Structures are given as C-alpha cells and as structure tokens.
Amino acid sequence: MTSVLRSQTGFLVSSLQKQPLATTRFVFNQLPRASFVGIRAYSSQQQGKQILLRDHGVFANYVPPEQAPSITDFQKWRLTKWRNMKNSVQNMMSVGLIKYKSQFEKWNSGKFLNEAEETYKDMNDAFARGDRTVLEEVCLDSMYSNLKNQLKNRHNVRWEWNFHGNVEQPKIVCVRCVGTTGVSKHGFAVGQVTVRMFTKQTMAVFDKKNKLIGGDPNKVHNILEYVVFQKTISDPEDIWRVYGKIAAPEKLVQQ
C-alpha cells in the first residue's frame, strides 16, 4: 500500500532527490483563496506571449546548507562561508534591482512571504482536488506540466491534503533578477525568489468506495521544501507564481 502511494504522489521527501521539480501535495477542505493570492486570468494570446518570456530555467538556485560544516574541516567551512556571503550580497543587489524596476508594485519581503505561502497552499490543495484551472493560475508552465502529467496517472482515487501550520516560518534564501536592459528602469525584467518552506501536512488517499488505501489523515508529517517563485517584474499584470522546486544541497550530494 505504501509503495502504491509513493509511486503516485511524488510527495515524499525522497522524490526531491529524483525530481527536484516534482510536486508534493494533496485535499484542503477550503476553496482556494484566489482573491487573496491575486490570481487573474490571461487571454490565450497573452498567455502565448508569456510562455515565450517566462521560462528561463531556475536562476535563483543557491540554497545554503541546512547545517554548516565543522570548522575542523577548514577548507569546506571556508568555502561554505564564502558562498553564503556571496549569496547574501547577490540577494541584496537583486532586491534592490527588483525595487528599482518595479514601477507598478514595490517589493515588500513580508508581503511576498505571505503571498508565497498562500500560493504554495493553493497549489497543493488544487493538486489534491485535481483542479487544473487553479493549478494553471498559480503555477508557471514547467511546474503546471509536471503536475498535470501526475494527475493523468490518478485513477478512481480521492486525495485529501491538509495544512497544519509551519514547523518554521517561510524564509527567503535566494533572490535573483535579470533583464534585457541592465540597470535601466525600463525594459523586460524577471525576478525569481527561492523560499524555504518547512511545514506540517497530512495526506490520505481513498478509493472509490472511500476506503483508505494510502497515507493517514491523522498523521502529521514535517515537510521541508525549497520552492521557486517567479514574476515578470516589468509586467504590471503579472503575479508571483510557482516555477518549480530545487533540492537541498544535502540531497544533491546523495544523488
């Protein structure tokens, strides 16, 4: 029963080692809070234009180690310190660039994290319910395609997913901003932000007779993920959406 669940979900932590962009979720009792997230629809013509512009790969791709190396391994300790310091400087520069280029909505870290958390929950809820419309709104093309393919393999089962709060508050670990006009305030620019999400979740899978065939609706799991959000900064109508996920450095080393 457990092997069936793992093959269908990609929710388990081990799946990140094989598919950094794989999903991890399931059925929230509430309807998606689309109005809070600021979801809006695009016409097919606009959407086609967005597809050409918004798939740049993950460039906000640095994740600090969960545990700093011991100073006894001085070379590794020094390298990690240098990388963390370099990332902090790049984060500050990118935030400054986003603030400078955001002519329509100024950057606010607290507001962004609240919005990111709601988008993350809406994505998981929609995936559990099989709601492709909401998934398309809160995810960018690569993530949406990944989740849609997983939904195709779901047959005569019902998923339940619930969010039970945070183990630790969401934290921004990497910010990057790129554009076609350098430091000019005008022209195309896109931003990516990687957020460390450490949350409490429950998941269960039921067959068509409402019999539990996987998971446990009463067992809370602590799930650690690094979620990449992206927004076209130069587009006044765009919002922060989920681009994908990246594995923690420790998981990458284990591959």
PDB file of C-alpha atoms in Angstrom:
ATOM      1  CA  MET A   1       0.000   0.000   0.000  1.00  0.00           C
ATOM      2  CA  THR A   2       2.847   2.349   0.843  1.00  0.00           C
ATOM      3  CA  SER A   3       4.623   1.605  -2.443  1.00  0.00           C
ATOM      4  CA  VAL A   4       1.453   2.445  -4.377  1.00  0.00           C
ATOM      5  CA  LEU A   5       1.169   5.764  -2.598  1.00  0.00           C
ATOM      6  CA  ARG A   6       4.779   6.670  -3.254  1.00  0.00           C
ATOM      7  CA  SER A   7       4.539   5.874  -6.942  1.00  0.00           C
ATOM      8  CA  GLN A   8       1.524   8.145  -7.348  1.00  0.00           C
ATOM      9  CA  THR A   9       2.370  11.179  -5.289  1.00  0.00           C
ATOM     10  CA  GLY A  10       5.923  12.390  -5.554  1.00  0.00           C
ATOM     11  CA  PHE A  11       5.032  13.961  -2.202  1.00  0.00           C
ATOM     12  CA  LEU A  12       7.569  12.079  -0.152  1.00  0.00           C
ATOM     13  CA  VAL A  13      10.821  13.791   0.624  1.00  0.00           C
ATOM     14  CA  SER A  14      12.781  11.180  -1.318  1.00  0.00           C
ATOM     15  CA  SER A  15      11.116  12.273  -4.539  1.00  0.00           C
ATOM     16  CA  LEU A  16      13.000  15.535  -4.440  1.00  0.00           C
ATOM     17  CA  GLN A  17      16.211  13.596  -4.922  1.00  0.00           C
ATOM     18  CA  LYS A  18      14.960  12.276  -8.242  1.00  0.00           C
ATOM     19  CA  GLN A  19      12.657  15.066  -9.372  1.00  0.00           C
ATOM     20  CA  PRO A  20      13.540  18.471  -7.914  1.00  0.00           C
ATOM     21  CA  LEU A  21      10.533  19.943  -9.680  1.00  0.00           C
ATOM     22  CA  ALA A  22       8.115  17.219  -8.628  1.00  0.00           C
ATOM     23  CA  THR A  23       5.077  18.072  -6.603  1.00  0.00           C
ATOM     24  CA  THR A  24       4.426  17.188  -3.031  1.00  0.00           C
ATOM     25  CA  ARG A  25       0.792  17.518  -2.167  1.00  0.00           C
ATOM     26  CA  PHE A  26      -2.911  16.714  -1.578  1.00  0.00           C
ATOM     27  CA  VAL A  27      -7.114  17.895  -0.348  1.00  0.00           C
ATOM     28  CA  PHE A  28      -7.624  21.076   1.613  1.00  0.00           C
ATOM     29  CA  ASN A  29     -11.135  21.479   2.938  1.00  0.00           C
ATOM     30  CA  GLN A  30     -11.427  25.093   1.894  1.00  0.00           C
ATOM     31  CA  LEU A  31     -11.721  26.530  -1.554  1.00  0.00           C
ATOM     32  CA  PRO A  32      -8.545  28.132  -2.955  1.00  0.00           C
ATOM     33  CA  ARG A  33      -8.161  31.694  -1.773  1.00  0.00           C
ATOM     34  CA  ALA A  34      -7.660  33.020  -5.272  1.00  0.00           C
ATOM     35  CA  SER A  35      -8.681  36.527  -4.344  1.00  0.00           C
ATOM     36  CA  PHE A  36      -6.022  36.700  -1.627  1.00  0.00           C
ATOM     37  CA  VAL A  37      -3.265  35.467  -3.912  1.00  0.00           C
ATOM     38  CA  GLY A  38      -4.287  37.924  -6.585  1.00  0.00           C
ATOM     39  CA  ILE A  39      -4.932  35.311  -9.251  1.00  0.00           C
ATOM     40  CA  ARG A  40      -6.047  36.650 -12.600  1.00  0.00           C
ATOM     41  CA  ALA A  41      -6.714  35.043 -15.954  1.00  0.00           C
ATOM     42  CA  TYR A  42      -4.905  35.772 -19.224  1.00  0.00           C
ATOM     43  CA  SER A  43      -6.309  35.503 -22.689  1.00  0.00           C
ATOM     44  CA  SER A  44      -4.851  32.822 -24.938  1.00  0.00           C
ATOM     45  CA  GLN A  45      -2.974  35.462 -26.939  1.00  0.00           C
ATOM     46  CA  GLN A  46      -1.433  36.972 -23.813  1.00  0.00           C
ATOM     47  CA  GLN A  47      -0.687  33.537 -22.430  1.00  0.00           C
ATOM     48  CA  GLY A  48       1.167  32.558 -25.579  1.00  0.00           C
ATOM     49  CA  LYS A  49       3.289  35.668 -25.251  1.00  0.00           C
ATOM     50  CA  GLN A  50       4.016  34.898 -21.602  1.00  0.00           C
ATOM     51  CA  ILE A  51       5.224  31.385 -22.441  1.00  0.00           C
ATOM     52  CA  LEU A  52       7.918  32.832 -24.673  1.00  0.00           C
ATOM     53  CA  LEU A  53       9.163  35.127 -21.944  1.00  0.00           C
ATOM     54  CA  ARG A  54       8.790  33.439 -18.616  1.00  0.00           C
ATOM     55  CA  ASP A  55      10.567  30.068 -18.907  1.00  0.00           C
ATOM     56  CA  HIS A  56      14.173  30.948 -18.121  1.00  0.00           C
ATOM     57  CA  GLY A  57      15.098  27.945 -16.009  1.00  0.00           C
ATOM     58  CA  VAL A  58      15.913  28.263 -12.326  1.00  0.00           C
ATOM     59  CA  PHE A  59      18.478  31.001 -11.803  1.00  0.00           C
ATOM     60  CA  ALA A  60      17.675  31.675  -8.123  1.00  0.00           C
ATOM     61  CA  ASN A  61      19.351  28.342  -7.475  1.00  0.00           C
ATOM     62  CA  TYR A  62      21.519  28.757  -4.385  1.00  0.00           C
ATOM     63  CA  VAL A  63      20.366  27.035  -1.201  1.00  0.00           C
ATOM     64  CA  PRO A  64      22.524  27.411   1.930  1.00  0.00           C
ATOM     65  CA  PRO A  65      23.341  24.118   3.678  1.00  0.00           C
ATOM     66  CA  GLU A  66      20.965  23.161   6.468  1.00  0.00           C
ATOM     67  CA  GLN A  67      23.987  22.525   8.673  1.00  0.00           C
ATOM     68  CA  ALA A  68      27.216  24.486   8.393  1.00  0.00           C
ATOM     69  CA  PRO A  69      30.338  22.337   8.075  1.00  0.00           C
ATOM     70  CA  SER A  70      32.534  21.970  11.117  1.00  0.00           C
ATOM     71  CA  ILE A  71      35.453  24.369  11.351  1.00  0.00           C
ATOM     72  CA  THR A  72      37.672  21.313  11.766  1.00  0.00           C
ATOM     73  CA  ASP A  73      37.170  20.817   8.023  1.00  0.00           C
ATOM     74  CA  PHE A  74      38.536  24.292   7.415  1.00  0.00           C
ATOM     75  CA  GLN A  75      38.577  24.205   3.617  1.00  0.00           C
ATOM     76  CA  LYS A  76      34.910  23.185   3.371  1.00  0.00           C
ATOM     77  CA  TRP A  77      33.956  25.585   6.167  1.00  0.00           C
ATOM     78  CA  ARG A  78      35.697  28.496   4.413  1.00  0.00           C
ATOM     79  CA  LEU A  79      34.123  27.658   1.036  1.00  0.00           C
ATOM     80  CA  THR A  80      30.625  27.499   2.572  1.00  0.00           C
ATOM     81  CA  LYS A  81      31.134  30.825   4.356  1.00  0.00           C
ATOM     82  CA  TRP A  82      32.269  32.410   1.093  1.00  0.00           C
ATOM     83  CA  ARG A  83      29.296  31.058  -0.853  1.00  0.00           C
ATOM     84  CA  ASN A  84      26.824  32.198   1.808  1.00  0.00           C
ATOM     85  CA  MET A  85      28.349  35.667   1.889  1.00  0.00           C
ATOM     86  CA  LYS A  86      28.331  35.890  -1.904  1.00  0.00           C
ATOM     87  CA  ASN A  87      24.682  34.833  -1.989  1.00  0.00           C
ATOM     88  CA  SER A  88      23.750  37.435   0.658  1.00  0.00           C
ATOM     89  CA  VAL A  89      25.363  40.184  -1.427  1.00  0.00           C
ATOM     90  CA  GLN A  90      23.625  38.983  -4.589  1.00  0.00           C
ATOM     91  CA  ASN A  91      20.315  38.833  -2.709  1.00  0.00           C
ATOM     92  CA  MET A  92      20.651  42.443  -1.576  1.00  0.00           C
ATOM     93  CA  MET A  93      21.594  43.600  -5.069  1.00  0.00           C
ATOM     94  CA  SER A  94      18.704  41.677  -6.646  1.00  0.00           C
ATOM     95  CA  VAL A  95      16.167  43.012  -4.142  1.00  0.00           C
ATOM     96  CA  GLY A  96      17.434  46.497  -4.901  1.00  0.00           C
ATOM     97  CA  LEU A  97      17.079  45.837  -8.622  1.00  0.00           C
ATOM     98  CA  ILE A  98      13.536  44.493  -8.165  1.00  0.00           C
ATOM     99  CA  LYS A  99      12.602  47.580  -6.145  1.00  0.00           C
ATOM    100  CA  TYR A 100      14.139  49.819  -8.802  1.00  0.00           C
ATOM    101  CA  LYS A 101      12.474  48.087 -11.747  1.00  0.00           C
ATOM    102  CA  SER A 102       9.071  47.556 -10.086  1.00  0.00           C
ATOM    103  CA  GLN A 103       7.286  50.608 -11.388  1.00  0.00           C
ATOM    104  CA  PHE A 104       3.856  49.214 -10.530  1.00  0.00           C
ATOM    105  CA  GLU A 105       4.224  47.461  -7.166  1.00  0.00           C
ATOM    106  CA  LYS A 106       7.066  47.968  -4.708  1.00  0.00           C
ATOM    107  CA  TRP A 107       8.829  44.973  -3.171  1.00  0.00           C
ATOM    108  CA  ASN A 108       7.967  44.076   0.402  1.00  0.00           C
ATOM    109  CA  SER A 109       9.527  40.916   1.876  1.00  0.00           C
ATOM    110  CA  GLY A 110       6.805  40.330   4.482  1.00  0.00           C
ATOM    111  CA  LYS A 111       4.011  40.729   1.952  1.00  0.00           C
ATOM    112  CA  PHE A 112       5.807  38.499  -0.527  1.00  0.00           C
ATOM    113  CA  LEU A 113       6.248  35.674   2.016  1.00  0.00           C
ATOM    114  CA  ASN A 114       2.558  35.811   2.979  1.00  0.00           C
ATOM    115  CA  GLU A 115       1.600  35.678  -0.683  1.00  0.00           C
ATOM    116  CA  ALA A 116       4.075  32.873  -1.384  1.00  0.00           C
ATOM    117  CA  GLU A 117       2.726  30.750   1.462  1.00  0.00           C
ATOM    118  CA  GLU A 118      -0.862  31.141   0.260  1.00  0.00           C
ATOM    119  CA  THR A 119       0.153  30.301  -3.312  1.00  0.00           C
ATOM    120  CA  TYR A 120       2.006  27.225  -2.060  1.00  0.00           C
ATOM    121  CA  LYS A 121      -1.077  26.034  -0.157  1.00  0.00           C
ATOM    122  CA  ASP A 122      -3.390  26.779  -3.086  1.00  0.00           C
ATOM    123  CA  MET A 123      -1.158  24.727  -5.377  1.00  0.00           C
ATOM    124  CA  ASN A 124      -1.157  21.744  -3.022  1.00  0.00           C
ATOM    125  CA  ASP A 125      -4.895  21.983  -2.456  1.00  0.00           C
ATOM    126  CA  ALA A 126      -5.621  22.206  -6.177  1.00  0.00           C
ATOM    127  CA  PHE A 127      -3.350  19.268  -6.928  1.00  0.00           C
ATOM    128  CA  ALA A 128      -5.124  17.157  -4.318  1.00  0.00           C
ATOM    129  CA  ARG A 129      -8.532  18.026  -5.764  1.00  0.00           C
ATOM    130  CA  GLY A 130      -7.317  17.640  -9.338  1.00  0.00           C
ATOM    131  CA  ASP A 131      -8.237  21.251 -10.147  1.00  0.00           C
ATOM    132  CA  ARG A 132      -6.223  22.051 -13.258  1.00  0.00           C
ATOM    133  CA  THR A 133      -7.722  25.514 -13.620  1.00  0.00           C
ATOM    134  CA  VAL A 134      -6.318  26.722 -10.307  1.00  0.00           C
ATOM    135  CA  LEU A 135      -3.013  24.926 -10.923  1.00  0.00           C
ATOM    136  CA  GLU A 136      -2.625  26.782 -14.200  1.00  0.00           C
ATOM    137  CA  GLU A 137      -3.196  30.073 -12.406  1.00  0.00           C
ATOM    138  CA  VAL A 138      -0.721  29.588  -9.559  1.00  0.00           C
ATOM    139  CA  CYS A 139       1.999  27.657 -11.441  1.00  0.00           C
ATOM    140  CA  LEU A 140       4.172  28.540 -14.389  1.00  0.00           C
ATOM    141  CA  ASP A 141       4.349  26.291 -17.426  1.00  0.00           C
ATOM    142  CA  SER A 142       7.033  23.808 -16.383  1.00  0.00           C
ATOM    143  CA  MET A 143       5.501  23.186 -12.948  1.00  0.00           C
ATOM    144  CA  TYR A 144       1.968  23.016 -14.322  1.00  0.00           C
ATOM    145  CA  SER A 145       3.020  20.489 -16.964  1.00  0.00           C
ATOM    146  CA  ASN A 146       4.681  18.347 -14.291  1.00  0.00           C
ATOM    147  CA  LEU A 147       1.600  18.325 -12.061  1.00  0.00           C
ATOM    148  CA  LYS A 148      -0.802  17.797 -14.952  1.00  0.00           C
ATOM    149  CA  ASN A 149       1.115  14.691 -16.034  1.00  0.00           C
ATOM    150  CA  GLN A 150       0.892  13.317 -12.499  1.00  0.00           C
ATOM    151  CA  LEU A 151      -2.861  13.915 -12.451  1.00  0.00           C
ATOM    152  CA  LYS A 152      -3.233  11.832 -15.612  1.00  0.00           C
ATOM    153  CA  ASN A 153      -1.961   8.802 -13.699  1.00  0.00           C
ATOM    154  CA  ARG A 154      -4.543   9.172 -10.962  1.00  0.00           C
ATOM    155  CA  HIS A 155      -7.424   6.713 -11.377  1.00  0.00           C
ATOM    156  CA  ASN A 156     -10.576   6.396  -9.240  1.00  0.00           C
ATOM    157  CA  VAL A 157      -8.958   7.733  -6.111  1.00  0.00           C
ATOM    158  CA  ARG A 158      -9.620  10.730  -3.891  1.00  0.00           C
ATOM    159  CA  TRP A 159      -6.820  12.618  -2.200  1.00  0.00           C
ATOM    160  CA  GLU A 160      -7.080  14.625   0.980  1.00  0.00           C
ATOM    161  CA  TRP A 161      -4.445  17.138   1.958  1.00  0.00           C
ATOM    162  CA  ASN A 162      -4.382  19.497   4.934  1.00  0.00           C
ATOM    163  CA  PHE A 163      -2.019  22.198   6.083  1.00  0.00           C
ATOM    164  CA  HIS A 164      -1.340  22.263   9.842  1.00  0.00           C
ATOM    165  CA  GLY A 165       0.930  25.288  10.133  1.00  0.00           C
ATOM    166  CA  ASN A 166       4.666  25.810   9.925  1.00  0.00           C
ATOM    167  CA  VAL A 167       7.470  23.979  11.665  1.00  0.00           C
ATOM    168  CA  GLU A 168       9.467  27.130  10.911  1.00  0.00           C
ATOM    169  CA  GLN A 169       8.344  30.340   9.244  1.00  0.00           C
ATOM    170  CA  PRO A 170       8.921  30.618   5.474  1.00  0.00           C
ATOM    171  CA  LYS A 171      12.308  32.131   4.709  1.00  0.00           C
ATOM    172  CA  ILE A 172      13.768  33.707   1.581  1.00  0.00           C
ATOM    173  CA  VAL A 173      17.076  32.014   0.775  1.00  0.00           C
ATOM    174  CA  CYS A 174      17.838  33.284  -2.731  1.00  0.00           C
ATOM    175  CA  VAL A 175      16.746  36.273  -4.841  1.00  0.00           C
ATOM    176  CA  ARG A 176      17.771  36.964  -8.420  1.00  0.00           C
ATOM    177  CA  CYS A 177      16.649  39.489 -11.035  1.00  0.00           C
ATOM    178  CA  VAL A 178      17.638  39.505 -14.698  1.00  0.00           C
ATOM    179  CA  GLY A 179      16.629  41.751 -17.574  1.00  0.00           C
ATOM    180  CA  THR A 180      17.412  42.804 -21.106  1.00  0.00           C
ATOM    181  CA  THR A 181      18.260  46.416 -20.293  1.00  0.00           C
ATOM    182  CA  GLY A 182      20.792  46.101 -17.469  1.00  0.00           C
ATOM    183  CA  VAL A 183      20.224  48.678 -14.745  1.00  0.00           C
ATOM    184  CA  SER A 184      17.747  50.671 -16.821  1.00  0.00           C
ATOM    185  CA  LYS A 185      14.413  51.145 -15.091  1.00  0.00           C
ATOM    186  CA  HIS A 186      12.550  50.282 -18.291  1.00  0.00           C
ATOM    187  CA  GLY A 187      12.519  47.132 -20.400  1.00  0.00           C
ATOM    188  CA  PHE A 188      11.906  43.461 -19.745  1.00  0.00           C
ATOM    189  CA  ALA A 189      12.910  42.093 -16.326  1.00  0.00           C
ATOM    190  CA  VAL A 190      12.073  38.913 -14.448  1.00  0.00           C
ATOM    191  CA  GLY A 191      12.651  38.018 -10.806  1.00  0.00           C
ATOM    192  CA  GLN A 192      12.947  34.681  -9.035  1.00  0.00           C
ATOM    193  CA  VAL A 193      12.811  34.042  -5.300  1.00  0.00           C
ATOM    194  CA  THR A 194      13.532  30.705  -3.652  1.00  0.00           C
ATOM    195  CA  VAL A 195      11.683  30.193  -0.362  1.00  0.00           C
ATOM    196  CA  ARG A 196      12.440  27.612   2.304  1.00  0.00           C
ATOM    197  CA  MET A 197       9.130  26.024   3.301  1.00  0.00           C
ATOM    198  CA  PHE A 198       9.134  23.827   6.428  1.00  0.00           C
ATOM    199  CA  THR A 199       5.518  22.884   7.040  1.00  0.00           C
ATOM    200  CA  LYS A 200       3.226  20.395   8.798  1.00  0.00           C
ATOM    201  CA  GLN A 201       0.976  18.439   6.459  1.00  0.00           C
ATOM    202  CA  THR A 202      -1.333  15.453   6.398  1.00  0.00           C
ATOM    203  CA  MET A 203      -2.205  13.348   3.392  1.00  0.00           C
ATOM    204  CA  ALA A 204      -4.509  10.425   2.679  1.00  0.00           C
ATOM    205  CA  VAL A 205      -5.691   8.581  -0.415  1.00  0.00           C
ATOM    206  CA  PHE A 206      -9.101   6.896  -0.663  1.00  0.00           C
ATOM    207  CA  ASP A 207     -10.517   4.583  -3.315  1.00  0.00           C
ATOM    208  CA  LYS A 208     -13.911   4.994  -4.963  1.00  0.00           C
ATOM    209  CA  LYS A 209     -15.535   3.160  -2.021  1.00  0.00           C
ATOM    210  CA  ASN A 210     -13.995   5.729   0.338  1.00  0.00           C
ATOM    211  CA  LYS A 211     -11.612   3.141   1.765  1.00  0.00           C
ATOM    212  CA  LEU A 212      -8.225   4.412   2.934  1.00  0.00           C
ATOM    213  CA  ILE A 213      -5.552   2.938   0.650  1.00  0.00           C
ATOM    214  CA  GLY A 214      -2.592   5.165   1.478  1.00  0.00           C
ATOM    215  CA  GLY A 215      -1.350   7.768   3.910  1.00  0.00           C
ATOM    216  CA  ASP A 216      -3.043   8.680   7.165  1.00  0.00           C
ATOM    217  CA  PRO A 217      -5.340  11.706   7.613  1.00  0.00           C
ATOM    218  CA  ASN A 218      -4.365  11.838  11.291  1.00  0.00           C
ATOM    219  CA  LYS A 219      -0.587  11.579  10.926  1.00  0.00           C
ATOM    220  CA  VAL A 220       1.179  14.923  10.568  1.00  0.00           C
ATOM    221  CA  HIS A 221       4.389  14.986   8.523  1.00  0.00           C
ATOM    222  CA  ASN A 222       7.061  17.681   8.653  1.00  0.00           C
ATOM    223  CA  ILE A 223       7.883  18.553   5.035  1.00  0.00           C
ATOM    224  CA  LEU A 224      10.925  20.625   4.034  1.00  0.00           C
ATOM    225  CA  GLU A 225      10.960  22.068   0.512  1.00  0.00           C
ATOM    226  CA  TYR A 226      12.643  24.845  -1.420  1.00  0.00           C
ATOM    227  CA  VAL A 227      10.070  26.439  -3.716  1.00  0.00           C
ATOM    228  CA  VAL A 228      10.994  28.796  -6.554  1.00  0.00           C
ATOM    229  CA  PHE A 229       8.610  31.674  -7.326  1.00  0.00           C
ATOM    230  CA  GLN A 230       8.854  33.811 -10.441  1.00  0.00           C
ATOM    231  CA  LYS A 231       7.342  37.057 -11.656  1.00  0.00           C
ATOM    232  CA  THR A 232       7.833  39.258 -14.689  1.00  0.00           C
ATOM    233  CA  ILE A 233       8.755  42.467 -12.881  1.00  0.00           C
ATOM    234  CA  SER A 234       8.173  44.637 -15.931  1.00  0.00           C
ATOM    235  CA  ASP A 235       4.601  43.353 -16.412  1.00  0.00           C
ATOM    236  CA  PRO A 236       2.027  45.215 -14.271  1.00  0.00           C
ATOM    237  CA  GLU A 237      -0.450  42.321 -14.657  1.00  0.00           C
ATOM    238  CA  ASP A 238       1.853  39.500 -13.614  1.00  0.00           C
ATOM    239  CA  ILE A 239       1.905  37.897 -10.150  1.00  0.00           C
ATOM    240  CA  TRP A 240       4.299  35.645  -8.247  1.00  0.00           C
ATOM    241  CA  ARG A 241       3.758  32.041  -9.333  1.00  0.00           C
ATOM    242  CA  VAL A 242       5.435  28.728  -8.588  1.00  0.00           C
ATOM    243  CA  TYR A 243       8.127  27.976 -11.155  1.00  0.00           C
ATOM    244  CA  GLY A 244       9.344  24.750  -9.543  1.00  0.00           C
ATOM    245  CA  LYS A 245      11.358  23.292  -6.692  1.00  0.00           C
ATOM    246  CA  ILE A 246      15.020  22.638  -6.065  1.00  0.00           C
ATOM    247  CA  ALA A 247      16.635  20.059  -3.830  1.00  0.00           C
ATOM    248  CA  ALA A 248      18.651  20.974  -0.773  1.00  0.00           C
ATOM    249  CA  PRO A 249      22.456  20.650  -1.195  1.00  0.00           C
ATOM    250  CA  GLU A 250      22.492  17.603   1.080  1.00  0.00           C
ATOM    251  CA  LYS A 251      20.053  15.785  -1.219  1.00  0.00           C
ATOM    252  CA  LEU A 252      22.021  16.729  -4.333  1.00  0.00           C
ATOM    253  CA  VAL A 253      25.171  15.234  -2.813  1.00  0.00           C
ATOM    254  CA  GLN A 254      23.335  11.966  -2.113  1.00  0.00           C
ATOM    255  CA  GLN A 255      22.235  11.529  -5.748  1.00  0.00           C
TER     256      GLN A 255
END
